[in-house]
XYZ file of C-alpha atoms in Angstrom:
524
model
C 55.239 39.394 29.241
C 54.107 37.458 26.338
C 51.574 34.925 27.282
C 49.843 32.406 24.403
C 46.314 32.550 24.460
C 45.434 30.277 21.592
C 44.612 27.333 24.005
C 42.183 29.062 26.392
C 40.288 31.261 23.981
C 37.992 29.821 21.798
C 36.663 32.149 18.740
C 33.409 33.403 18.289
C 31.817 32.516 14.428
C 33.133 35.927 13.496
C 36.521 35.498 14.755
C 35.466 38.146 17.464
C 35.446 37.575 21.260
C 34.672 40.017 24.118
C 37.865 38.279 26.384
C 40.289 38.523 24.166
C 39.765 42.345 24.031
C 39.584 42.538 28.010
C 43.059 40.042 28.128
C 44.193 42.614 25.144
C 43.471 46.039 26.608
C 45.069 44.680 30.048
C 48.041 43.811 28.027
C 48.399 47.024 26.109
C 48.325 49.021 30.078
C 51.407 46.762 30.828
C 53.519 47.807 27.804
C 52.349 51.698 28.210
C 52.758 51.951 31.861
C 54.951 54.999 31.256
C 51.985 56.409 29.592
C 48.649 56.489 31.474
C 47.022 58.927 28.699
C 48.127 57.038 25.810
C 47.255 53.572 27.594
C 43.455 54.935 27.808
C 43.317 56.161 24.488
C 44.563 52.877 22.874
C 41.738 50.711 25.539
C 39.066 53.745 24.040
C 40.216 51.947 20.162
C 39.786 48.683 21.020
C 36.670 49.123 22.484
C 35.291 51.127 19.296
C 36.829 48.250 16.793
C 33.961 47.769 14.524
C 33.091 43.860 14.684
C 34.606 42.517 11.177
C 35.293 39.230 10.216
C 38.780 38.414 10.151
C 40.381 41.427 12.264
C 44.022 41.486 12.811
C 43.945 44.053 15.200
C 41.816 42.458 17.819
C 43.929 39.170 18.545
C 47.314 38.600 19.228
C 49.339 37.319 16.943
C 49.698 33.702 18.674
C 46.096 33.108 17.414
C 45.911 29.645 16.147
C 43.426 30.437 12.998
C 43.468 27.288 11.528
C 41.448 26.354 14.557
C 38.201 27.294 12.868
C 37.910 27.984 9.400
C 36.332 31.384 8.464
C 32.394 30.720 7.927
C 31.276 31.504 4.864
C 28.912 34.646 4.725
C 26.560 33.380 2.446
C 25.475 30.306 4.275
C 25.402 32.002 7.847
C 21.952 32.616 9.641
C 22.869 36.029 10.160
C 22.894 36.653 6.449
C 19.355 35.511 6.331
C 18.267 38.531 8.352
C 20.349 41.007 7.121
C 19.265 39.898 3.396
C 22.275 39.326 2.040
C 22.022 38.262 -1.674
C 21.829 35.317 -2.813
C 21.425 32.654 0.195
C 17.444 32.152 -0.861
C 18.647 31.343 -4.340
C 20.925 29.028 -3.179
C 18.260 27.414 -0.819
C 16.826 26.964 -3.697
C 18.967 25.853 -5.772
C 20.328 22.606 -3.325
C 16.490 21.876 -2.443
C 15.939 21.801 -6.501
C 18.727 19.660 -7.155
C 17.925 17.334 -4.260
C 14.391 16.863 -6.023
C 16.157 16.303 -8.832
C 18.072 13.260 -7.519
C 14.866 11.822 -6.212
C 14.186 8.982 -9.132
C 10.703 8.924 -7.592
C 9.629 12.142 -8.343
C 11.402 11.693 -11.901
C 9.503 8.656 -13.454
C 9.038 9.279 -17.486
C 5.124 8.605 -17.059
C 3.064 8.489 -20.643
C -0.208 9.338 -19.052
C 0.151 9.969 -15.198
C -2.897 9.451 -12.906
C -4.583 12.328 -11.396
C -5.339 12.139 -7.781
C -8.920 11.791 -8.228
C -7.893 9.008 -11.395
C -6.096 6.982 -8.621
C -8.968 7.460 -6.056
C -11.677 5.886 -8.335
C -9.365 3.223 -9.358
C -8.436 2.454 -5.970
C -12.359 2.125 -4.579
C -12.382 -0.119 -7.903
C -9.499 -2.474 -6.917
C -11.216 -2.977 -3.535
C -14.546 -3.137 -4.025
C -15.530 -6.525 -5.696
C -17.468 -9.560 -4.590
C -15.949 -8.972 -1.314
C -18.063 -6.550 0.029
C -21.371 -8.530 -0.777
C -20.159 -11.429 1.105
C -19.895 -8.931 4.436
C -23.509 -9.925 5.973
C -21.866 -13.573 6.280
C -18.504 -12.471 7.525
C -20.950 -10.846 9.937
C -22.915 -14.112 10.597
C -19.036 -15.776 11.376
C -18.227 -13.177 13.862
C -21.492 -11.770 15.636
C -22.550 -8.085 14.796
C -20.372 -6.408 17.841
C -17.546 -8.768 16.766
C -17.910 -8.247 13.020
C -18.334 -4.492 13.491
C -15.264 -3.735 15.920
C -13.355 -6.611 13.891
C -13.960 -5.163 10.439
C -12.917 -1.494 11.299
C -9.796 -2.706 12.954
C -9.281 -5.084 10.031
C -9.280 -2.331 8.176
C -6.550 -0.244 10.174
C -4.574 -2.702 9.758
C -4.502 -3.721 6.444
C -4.150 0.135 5.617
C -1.243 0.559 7.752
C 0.317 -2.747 6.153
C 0.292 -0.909 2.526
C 1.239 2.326 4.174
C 4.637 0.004 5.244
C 4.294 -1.446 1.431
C 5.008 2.014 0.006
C 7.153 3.380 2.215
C 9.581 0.441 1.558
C 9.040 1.203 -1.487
C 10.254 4.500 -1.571
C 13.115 3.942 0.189
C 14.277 1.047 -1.752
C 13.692 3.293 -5.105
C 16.023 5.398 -3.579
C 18.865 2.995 -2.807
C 18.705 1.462 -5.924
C 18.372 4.483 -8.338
C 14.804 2.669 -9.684
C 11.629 5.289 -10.520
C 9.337 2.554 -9.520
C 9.297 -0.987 -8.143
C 6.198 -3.601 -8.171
C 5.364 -5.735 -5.258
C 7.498 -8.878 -6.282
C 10.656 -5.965 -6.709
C 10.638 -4.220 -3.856
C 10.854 -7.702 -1.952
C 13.846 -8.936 -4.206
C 15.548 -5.214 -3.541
C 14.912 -5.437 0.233
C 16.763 -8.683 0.162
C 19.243 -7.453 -2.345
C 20.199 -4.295 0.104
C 19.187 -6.105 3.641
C 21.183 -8.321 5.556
C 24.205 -9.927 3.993
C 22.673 -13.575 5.030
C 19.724 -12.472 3.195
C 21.023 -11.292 -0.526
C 21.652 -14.488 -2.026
C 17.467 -15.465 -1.422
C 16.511 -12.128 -3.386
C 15.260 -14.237 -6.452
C 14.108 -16.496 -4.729
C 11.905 -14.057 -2.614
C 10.736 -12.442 -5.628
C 9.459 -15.895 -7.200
C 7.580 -16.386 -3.648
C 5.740 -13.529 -3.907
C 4.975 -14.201 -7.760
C 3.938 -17.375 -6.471
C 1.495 -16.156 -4.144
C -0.012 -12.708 -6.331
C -1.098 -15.504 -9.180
C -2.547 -18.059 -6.160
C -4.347 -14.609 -5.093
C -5.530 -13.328 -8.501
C -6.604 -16.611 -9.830
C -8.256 -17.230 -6.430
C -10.435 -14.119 -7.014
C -11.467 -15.476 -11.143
C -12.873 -18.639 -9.583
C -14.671 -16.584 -6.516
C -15.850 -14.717 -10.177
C -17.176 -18.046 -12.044
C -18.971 -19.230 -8.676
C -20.737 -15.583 -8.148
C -21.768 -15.236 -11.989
C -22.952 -18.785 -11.844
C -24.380 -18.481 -8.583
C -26.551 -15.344 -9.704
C -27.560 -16.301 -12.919
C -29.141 -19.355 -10.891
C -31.436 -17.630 -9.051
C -32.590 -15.401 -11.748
C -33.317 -18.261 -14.084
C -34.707 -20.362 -11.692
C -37.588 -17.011 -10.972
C -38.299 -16.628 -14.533
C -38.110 -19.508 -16.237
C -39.030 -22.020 -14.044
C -35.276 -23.938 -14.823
C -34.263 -25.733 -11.926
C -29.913 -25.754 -13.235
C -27.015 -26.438 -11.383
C -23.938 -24.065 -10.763
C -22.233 -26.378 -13.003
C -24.128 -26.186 -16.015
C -24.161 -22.076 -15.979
C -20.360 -22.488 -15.230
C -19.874 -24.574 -18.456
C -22.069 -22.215 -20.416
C -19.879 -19.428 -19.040
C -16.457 -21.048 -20.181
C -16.586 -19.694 -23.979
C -17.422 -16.602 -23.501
C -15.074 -16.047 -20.730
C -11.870 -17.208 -22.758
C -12.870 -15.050 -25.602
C -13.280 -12.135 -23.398
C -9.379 -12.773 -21.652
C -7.887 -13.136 -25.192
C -8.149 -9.118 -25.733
C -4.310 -8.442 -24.392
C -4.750 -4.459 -24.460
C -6.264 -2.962 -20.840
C -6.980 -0.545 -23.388
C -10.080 -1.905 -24.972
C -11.090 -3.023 -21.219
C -11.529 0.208 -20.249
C -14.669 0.579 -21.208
C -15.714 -2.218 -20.074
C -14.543 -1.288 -16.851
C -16.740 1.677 -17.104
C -19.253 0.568 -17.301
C -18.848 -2.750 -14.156
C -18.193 -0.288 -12.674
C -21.724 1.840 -12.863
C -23.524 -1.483 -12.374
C -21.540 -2.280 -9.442
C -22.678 1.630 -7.931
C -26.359 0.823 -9.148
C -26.152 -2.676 -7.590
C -24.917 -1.305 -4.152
C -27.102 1.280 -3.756
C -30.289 -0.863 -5.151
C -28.813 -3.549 -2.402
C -28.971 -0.978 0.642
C -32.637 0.211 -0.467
C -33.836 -3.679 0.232
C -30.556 -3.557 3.187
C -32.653 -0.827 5.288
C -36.305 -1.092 5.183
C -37.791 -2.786 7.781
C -34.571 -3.392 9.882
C -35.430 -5.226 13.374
C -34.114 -5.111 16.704
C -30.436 -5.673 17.261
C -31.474 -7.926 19.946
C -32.479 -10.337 17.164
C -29.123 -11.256 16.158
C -26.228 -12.398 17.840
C -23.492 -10.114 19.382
C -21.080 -12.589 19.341
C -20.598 -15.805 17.292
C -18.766 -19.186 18.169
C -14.784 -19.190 18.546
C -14.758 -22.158 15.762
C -16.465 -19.872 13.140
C -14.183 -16.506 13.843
C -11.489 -18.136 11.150
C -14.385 -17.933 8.613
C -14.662 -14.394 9.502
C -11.243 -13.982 9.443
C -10.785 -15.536 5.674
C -13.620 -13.470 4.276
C -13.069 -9.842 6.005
C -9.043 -10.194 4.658
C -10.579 -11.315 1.077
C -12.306 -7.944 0.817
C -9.429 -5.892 1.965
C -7.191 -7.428 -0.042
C -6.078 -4.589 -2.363
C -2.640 -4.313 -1.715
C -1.850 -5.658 -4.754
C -2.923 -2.495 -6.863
C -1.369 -0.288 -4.268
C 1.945 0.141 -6.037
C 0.880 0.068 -9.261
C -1.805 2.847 -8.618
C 1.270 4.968 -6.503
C 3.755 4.358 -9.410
C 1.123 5.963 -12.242
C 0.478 9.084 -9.871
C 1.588 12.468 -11.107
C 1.818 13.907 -7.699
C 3.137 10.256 -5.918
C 3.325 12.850 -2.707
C 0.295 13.060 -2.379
C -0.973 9.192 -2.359
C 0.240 8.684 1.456
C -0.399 11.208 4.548
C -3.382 11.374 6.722
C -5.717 12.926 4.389
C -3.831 11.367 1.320
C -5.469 8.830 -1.300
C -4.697 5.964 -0.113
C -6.207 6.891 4.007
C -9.118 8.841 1.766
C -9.861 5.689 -0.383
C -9.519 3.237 2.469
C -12.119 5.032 4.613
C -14.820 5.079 2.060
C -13.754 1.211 1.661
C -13.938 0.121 5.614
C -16.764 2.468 5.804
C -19.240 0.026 2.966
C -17.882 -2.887 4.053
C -18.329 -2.523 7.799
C -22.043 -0.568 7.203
C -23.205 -3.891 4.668
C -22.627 -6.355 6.835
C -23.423 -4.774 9.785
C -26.775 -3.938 7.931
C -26.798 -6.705 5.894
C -26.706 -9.401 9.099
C -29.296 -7.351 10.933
C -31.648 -7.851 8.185
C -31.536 -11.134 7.381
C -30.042 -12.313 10.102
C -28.648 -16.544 10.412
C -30.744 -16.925 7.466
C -28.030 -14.958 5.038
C -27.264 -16.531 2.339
C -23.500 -17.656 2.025
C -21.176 -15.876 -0.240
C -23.529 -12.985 -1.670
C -26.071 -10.714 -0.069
C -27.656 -10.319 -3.478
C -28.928 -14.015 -3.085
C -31.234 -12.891 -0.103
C -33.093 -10.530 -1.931
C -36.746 -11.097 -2.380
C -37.174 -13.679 -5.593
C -40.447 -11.828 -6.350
C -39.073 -8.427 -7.395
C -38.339 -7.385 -10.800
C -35.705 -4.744 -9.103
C -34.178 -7.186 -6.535
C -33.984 -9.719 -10.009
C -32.228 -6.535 -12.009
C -29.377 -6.445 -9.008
C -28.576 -9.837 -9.587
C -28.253 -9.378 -13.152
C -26.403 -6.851 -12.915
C -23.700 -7.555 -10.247
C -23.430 -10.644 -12.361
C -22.796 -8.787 -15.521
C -20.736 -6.172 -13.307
C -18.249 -9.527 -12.250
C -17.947 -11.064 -15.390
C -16.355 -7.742 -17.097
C -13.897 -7.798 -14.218
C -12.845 -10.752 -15.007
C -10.371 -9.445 -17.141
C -8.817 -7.275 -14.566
C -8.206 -9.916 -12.618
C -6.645 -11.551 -15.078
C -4.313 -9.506 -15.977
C -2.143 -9.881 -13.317
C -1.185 -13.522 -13.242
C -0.797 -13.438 -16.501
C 1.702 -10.189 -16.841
C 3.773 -12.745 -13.973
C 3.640 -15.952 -15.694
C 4.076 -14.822 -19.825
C 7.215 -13.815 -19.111
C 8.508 -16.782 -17.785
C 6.803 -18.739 -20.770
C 7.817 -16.489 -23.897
C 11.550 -16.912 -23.801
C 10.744 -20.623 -24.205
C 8.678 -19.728 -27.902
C 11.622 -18.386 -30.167
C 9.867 -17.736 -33.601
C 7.117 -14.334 -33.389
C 4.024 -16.750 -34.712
C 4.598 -19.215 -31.677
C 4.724 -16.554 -29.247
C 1.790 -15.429 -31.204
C -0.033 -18.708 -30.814
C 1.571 -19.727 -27.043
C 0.179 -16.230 -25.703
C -3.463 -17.273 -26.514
C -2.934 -20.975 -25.628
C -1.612 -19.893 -22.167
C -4.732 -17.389 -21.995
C -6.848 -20.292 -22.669
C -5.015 -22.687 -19.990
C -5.314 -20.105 -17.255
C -9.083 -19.394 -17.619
C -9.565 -22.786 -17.709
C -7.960 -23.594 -14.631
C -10.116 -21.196 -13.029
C -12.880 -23.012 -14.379
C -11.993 -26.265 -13.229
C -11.188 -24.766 -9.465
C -14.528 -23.035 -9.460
C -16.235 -26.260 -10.394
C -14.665 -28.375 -8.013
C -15.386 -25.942 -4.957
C -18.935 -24.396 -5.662
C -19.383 -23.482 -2.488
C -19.296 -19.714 -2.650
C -18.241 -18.800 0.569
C -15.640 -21.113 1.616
C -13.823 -20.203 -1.890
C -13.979 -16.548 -0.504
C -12.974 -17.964 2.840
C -10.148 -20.243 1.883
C -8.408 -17.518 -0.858
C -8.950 -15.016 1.654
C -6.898 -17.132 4.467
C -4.391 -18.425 2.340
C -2.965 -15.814 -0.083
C -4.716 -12.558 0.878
C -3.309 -12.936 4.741
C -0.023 -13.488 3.421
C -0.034 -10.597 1.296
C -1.886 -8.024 2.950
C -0.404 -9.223 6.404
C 2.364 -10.818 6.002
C 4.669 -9.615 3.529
C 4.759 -6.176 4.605
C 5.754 -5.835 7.879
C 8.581 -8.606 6.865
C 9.798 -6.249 3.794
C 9.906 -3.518 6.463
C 12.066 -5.399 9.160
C 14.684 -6.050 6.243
C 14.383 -2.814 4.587
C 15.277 -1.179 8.011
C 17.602 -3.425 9.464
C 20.879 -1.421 9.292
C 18.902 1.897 10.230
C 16.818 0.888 13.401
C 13.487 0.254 14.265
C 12.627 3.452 17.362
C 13.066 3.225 20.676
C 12.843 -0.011 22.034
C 12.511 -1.292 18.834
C 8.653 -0.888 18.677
C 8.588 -0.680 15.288
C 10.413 -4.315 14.901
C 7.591 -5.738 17.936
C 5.058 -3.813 15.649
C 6.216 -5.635 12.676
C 6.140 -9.256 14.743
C 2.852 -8.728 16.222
C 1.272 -8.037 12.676
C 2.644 -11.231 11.218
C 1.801 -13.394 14.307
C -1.717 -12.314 13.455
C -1.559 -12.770 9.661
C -0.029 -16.313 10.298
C -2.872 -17.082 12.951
C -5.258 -16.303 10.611
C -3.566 -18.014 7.453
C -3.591 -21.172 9.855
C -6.597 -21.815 11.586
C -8.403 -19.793 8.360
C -7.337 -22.096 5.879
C -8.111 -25.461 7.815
C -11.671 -24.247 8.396
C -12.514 -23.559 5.484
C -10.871 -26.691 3.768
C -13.029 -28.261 6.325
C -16.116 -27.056 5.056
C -15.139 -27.762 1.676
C -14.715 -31.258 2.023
C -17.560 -31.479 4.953
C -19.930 -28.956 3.818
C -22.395 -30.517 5.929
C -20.615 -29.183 9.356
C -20.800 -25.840 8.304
């Protein structure tokens, strides 16, 4: 009786299956029925068949092996256990050369950041003359309002670069790159999204060019206006010199275009340096004056007017605003691994940043309550002392060095565009430090049109720091991750939609208040 079993038996991963050798020993009493003995002794074999791959014996020879091809002992579980040489290395090996492929964990860095490197420079790019305009942010929104607002703020503006470099990563990926900046990883995400979509890539990229120079030159006129604004108070104590902002801004203008004509970040690192230790010293001096004598919390307001919560809004988003060092700092990293996660650098750094913003102006507004001065706490401290004097001088000083920084970025976007213009080396030589020139300038004229400390902070805040930090991230992310899905029931993509309903709410009703107050500083 010869039956075909290749339909109704499937194979076990060592071509071994306990039916086929009940089916087979069944079959092999048929054909020996004038036997018994021999019949038993044959079922006895079977039974004892040591379990190799590949044995003949077992299956009949209507067995359809090219079924299943033979698995390969190497690569089986099995071989794990039993040790069998060699599968570890080649674990190894695949996971090596997969690391290999990865062109982010292959950039050709010079001098590569050390985690702690990136940490300090990351407190650096957030903490400016953001955080000492807090108390009034606080004075906008009430202290429950400002305190709740400014920590949530914060969540969200972390999460938003936390989208940033993701994109990012994945977009290095796709298009073979090391490292992308902010204006890149837009044009690549149109580039690689949605075929309706590619042919706006440079355009995109221009847009966001557009908006990083409105952002960084937004932040050298908050600069002017602060230095001015400081130097104001400290000549007014000890000379007796009753100036306006404009004359300190004029005297300012010379010495601030020299400073922006050194082109190497090289020979501003020093500098740096040492803003940076008088912006430490100036903090801490700040929260000695910040926490003596606080009052009641019954003496402020909880919650402030709807009308001023867009002031809020426009100042709390100016002192996030970081996101524009955020790929820059990730792309210098020697362990780039390491700058997202929970406990990473970036959730580390952003902490210690919510953390001093939300504890001066919660402590800031308590102190001085509606009578805070707008645009810098270091205005309300007491005239009298020499040490309250010293802060102003040097958060001043501590400003004007960071000019540069600031600086640098608008002009790294808009040289390029300029140079190809200049063909001979001496006029690129002389249009790089007339375009230096221009741009500081500018800045100059901006800050002396809108003294009005705060509602510069306010309006840069509204207007370009909402659209980057809120904005343009979860957008990049909806294109980046169009073809692959956004989670179930597309949360990520409501997410997404939610973030940049707030960011345009705020760019909205942010920017017409404090244009408002600008031109009718009198309703403030």
């Amino acid at each position: 009786m010869a039956i075909n079993y290749s339909k109704s038996v499937t194979p076990h991963k060592h071509n071994f299956d306990p039916t086929v050798i009940q089916i087979k020993a069944s079959c092999g009493e048929e054909r020996l029925s004038s036997n018994a003995t021999a019949a038993k002794t044959n079922k006895m074999k079977e039974e004892k068949q040591p379990l190799l791959l590949g044995s003949s014996e077992l299956l009949n020879d209507t067995y359809d092996r090219s079924t299943t091809p033979r698995p390969d002992v190497r690569l089986s579980p099995d071989s794990v256990v039993l040790g069998v040489e060699g599968v570890d290395t080649l674990d190894r090996k695949a996971a090596h050369l997969a690391l290999k492929d990865d062109p982010i964990l292959n950039r050709d860095l010079e001098h590569p950041t050390s985690n702690l490197d990136t940490m300090i420079h990351l407190l650096k790019g957030n903490i400016g003359t953001g955080i000492l305009a807090m108390p009034d942010a606080f004075r906008n929104a009430g202290l429950v309002v400002g305190t709740f607002g400014t920590l949530i703020m914060g969540i969200i503006c972390t999460h938003c670069m936390h989208m940033l470099v993701k994109c990012c990563h994945e977009l290095c990926r796709r298009t073979q790159r090391p490292a992308l900046d902010f204006s890149e990883v837009v044009e690549a995400a149109f580039a690689t999204g949605p075929s309706r979509l590619r042919n706006y890539s440079h355009f995109s990229k221009i847009i966001v060019n557009v908006f990083l120079c409105i952002t960084q030159l937004g932040f050298c006129c908050v600069y002017f206006v602060f230095v001015a604004a400081n130097l104001s108070e400290v000549v007014k104590h000890f000379l007796n010199v009753n100036l306006s902002v404009h004359t300190y801004l004029m005297m300012m203008l010379v010495p601030m275009i020299m400073l922006n004509w050194v082109k190497n970040l090289k020979y501003l690192t020093p500098v740096s340096l040492f803003a940076a230790i008088l912006t430490v010293v100036g903090l801490g001096i700040t929260f000695f004056y910040m926490l003596q004598g606080l009052p009641k919390t019954s003496t402020v307001h909880a919650f402030a007017s709807w009308k001023q919560l867009p002031l809020y809004f426009g100042t709390a988003i100016y002192a996030f605003e970081g996101i524009g060092v955020i790929l820059p700092l990730e792309n210098n990293m020697k362990n780039p691994q390491d700058f997202g996660g929970c406990t990473g650098v970036l959730n580390t750094g952003m902490v210690i940043v919510a953390a001093l913003y939300t504890a001066v102006g919660f402590f800031g507004y308590l102190k001085y309550g509606d009578a805070v001065k707008v645009g810098s706490i270091t205005l309300n401290l007491p005239p009298g002392d020499i040490l309250a004097q010293c802060v102003r001088i040097m958060m001043a000083v501590a400003i004007f060095l960071s000019y540069g920084l600031q600086f640098y970025v608008p002009m790294n976007v808009v040289w390029p565009m300029v140079k190809p213009h200049l063909t001979s080396e001496k006029t690129q030589f002389i249009g790089e430090y007339v375009l230096r020139t221009f741009l500081v300038i500018l800045t100059f004229a901006l800050a002396a049109a809108i003294p009005n400390l705060g509602a510069v902070i306010s309006l840069v805040g509204a207007v370009s720091s909402s659209t980057l930090a809120l904005i343009f991230p979860p957008f990049i992310e909806i294109i980046t991750f169009w073809h692959v899905g956004f989670g179930k029931n597309n949360w990520v993509l409501w997410k997404d939609i939610a973030i940049i309903v707030f960011g345009l709410c705020g760019f909205g009703f942010g920017s017409y208040v404090s244009i408002t107050n600008i031109i009718w500083p009198d309703l403030e």
